[in-house]
């Protein structure tokens, strides 16, 4: 009798698992791609309060700083292990003249930041300050050169200034400004959004210009530049096709950029960062998932012209773009950041992981005080946003081996439209630990998920963490206890090589697993 009962229980478990509506099958023995840690990169432009106030307060500030860069922001970003930082723009890059940002600060000329609020840029944060910031963050600089309003000579000399160790005019100038050793900057952008603010060029014209600029951005010493061509706006597949067909991929450029922002309503009325209804929430999620189609189609074109996979797809601007906070300068793009933004971050990161074969870098816009930021600052205070905690949670995937995962998910429905409730990433790190991050975008229903870890006999659940909040528009604010943060999560049961886990409504969960015996 006892054995019949056990048999029935086993059959029931097997049946439930086999036909479960929500299932994640992780192929632990089929991993071959590395999730490049540069997918978890960042972008900071001379825009609003990102550079000035966000990082740079100057050496005489009462805000604790090291060489003018605020310590609290650097400490917080170090928690994320940020792998790279893209600078100086954005649109600003194509009107930036680097020689105005070197030498004694009180002698640097000023300029008007025409794209962002028409404010006066005093150039007190320039090349040396940016590279000191990267040094403090222990991250790789990604510098975007000016192809829109600069000259080939200007770009060529900037690279020489940064990387040359020869006896040369630019090396001497650098030494005069206090830096003996070359910085050996590797990642180099050949313009930004050259279909728009970077010169309003056609794909054909840009492709020719890019080849010319690339010719004169030279390698110095043993440093090899990784040049990133200005790529398409969203679904401009013609741009990608032209660049890949005529741009000399792999030689003139090693990476091609792609920009896609999630805009809830439309560009004129994007919608509030914090005051939104469920329909707007749903729209934001749906529009975020469009990234899947974009990556798939752009990669298909890249595969056609670069079957050896030498050129990386670099998503160097992405994230939520909301209306600015009421009462703030419309040109400063300052927006709050809620649990909805956290969801947008995890969904995008899952997609970049999924296409890790081709996606070699991504940079969320824009780190501090601008768009989907990690950190907001007010005088000497800082706030860590819900998006910050997603980047902290996903650190486990940096440079880990992508484990192919099939996600079978119930739908989250709003009106007559639906999206999958679940999204996930799985990877195995250098120590052999398996990490699965799972997002449930349904704002009101928990989801019971069965995970099948194929290729291992037994799996142990070591620990977990969760990001959630009371409401989908919960956020963190100055002087208040955090509403959205990273907490411990333990609600997972294992049996053999399977795990049963309940993912609460509107949450992101990380499971750390160990292969058992
Ligand atoms: O991130 C803000 C702006 O968005 C960037 O300057 C530009 O490249 C894009 O249009």
Coordinates of C-alpha atoms in Angstrom, one line a residue, residues 13 16-18 20-28 405-408 422-426 434-439 447-461 489 491-503 509-513:
X13 CA 5.2 15.2 -9.3
X16 CA 2.9 18.3 -12.7
X17 CA 6.4 19.1 -13.9
X18 CA 5.9 17.8 -17.4
X20 CA 3.6 22.8 -15.8
X21 CA 2.4 26.0 -17.4
X22 CA 5.5 27.8 -16.1
X23 CA 8.7 26.0 -16.7
X24 CA 12.3 27.0 -17.2
X25 CA 14.5 24.4 -18.8
X26 CA 18.1 25.3 -18.2
X27 CA 20.7 23.3 -20.3
X28 CA 23.5 23.3 -17.8
X405 CA 17.3 28.4 -21.2
X406 CA 13.8 27.7 -22.6
X407 CA 11.2 29.7 -20.7
X408 CA 7.6 28.5 -20.9
X422 CA 8.2 35.5 -17.1
X423 CA 11.6 36.4 -18.4
X424 CA 14.9 34.7 -17.2
X425 CA 18.6 34.4 -17.6
X426 CA 20.8 31.5 -16.5
X434 CA 24.6 28.3 -11.5
X435 CA 22.6 31.5 -11.2
X436 CA 19.1 32.0 -12.6
X437 CA 17.4 35.4 -12.5
X438 CA 13.7 35.4 -13.1
X439 CA 11.4 38.3 -13.6
X447 CA 3.7 32.6 -10.6
X448 CA 4.7 29.1 -9.6
X449 CA 7.7 28.1 -11.7
X450 CA 9.3 24.7 -12.2
X451 CA 13.0 24.8 -13.2
X452 CA 14.6 21.8 -14.8
X453 CA 18.3 21.9 -14.7
X454 CA 19.3 19.5 -17.5
X455 CA 22.7 18.0 -17.5
X456 CA 23.1 17.7 -13.7
X457 CA 21.9 14.9 -11.4
X458 CA 21.2 17.0 -8.4
X459 CA 21.0 20.7 -7.6
X460 CA 21.2 22.5 -4.3
X461 CA 19.7 25.9 -3.6
X489 CA 14.9 35.2 -0.9
X491 CA 11.2 30.3 -1.0
X492 CA 12.6 27.6 -3.3
X493 CA 12.4 23.8 -3.0
X494 CA 14.7 21.4 -4.8
X495 CA 14.2 17.8 -5.7
X496 CA 16.8 16.0 -7.7
X497 CA 17.7 18.4 -10.5
X498 CA 14.5 20.4 -10.3
X499 CA 13.4 23.5 -8.4
X500 CA 10.0 24.7 -7.5
X501 CA 9.8 28.4 -6.8
X502 CA 7.0 30.9 -6.4
X503 CA 7.9 34.2 -8.0
X509 CA 14.4 36.9 -8.1
X510 CA 17.9 35.5 -8.2
X511 CA 18.6 31.8 -7.3
X512 CA 22.1 30.7 -6.6
X513 CA 22.5 26.9 -7.2

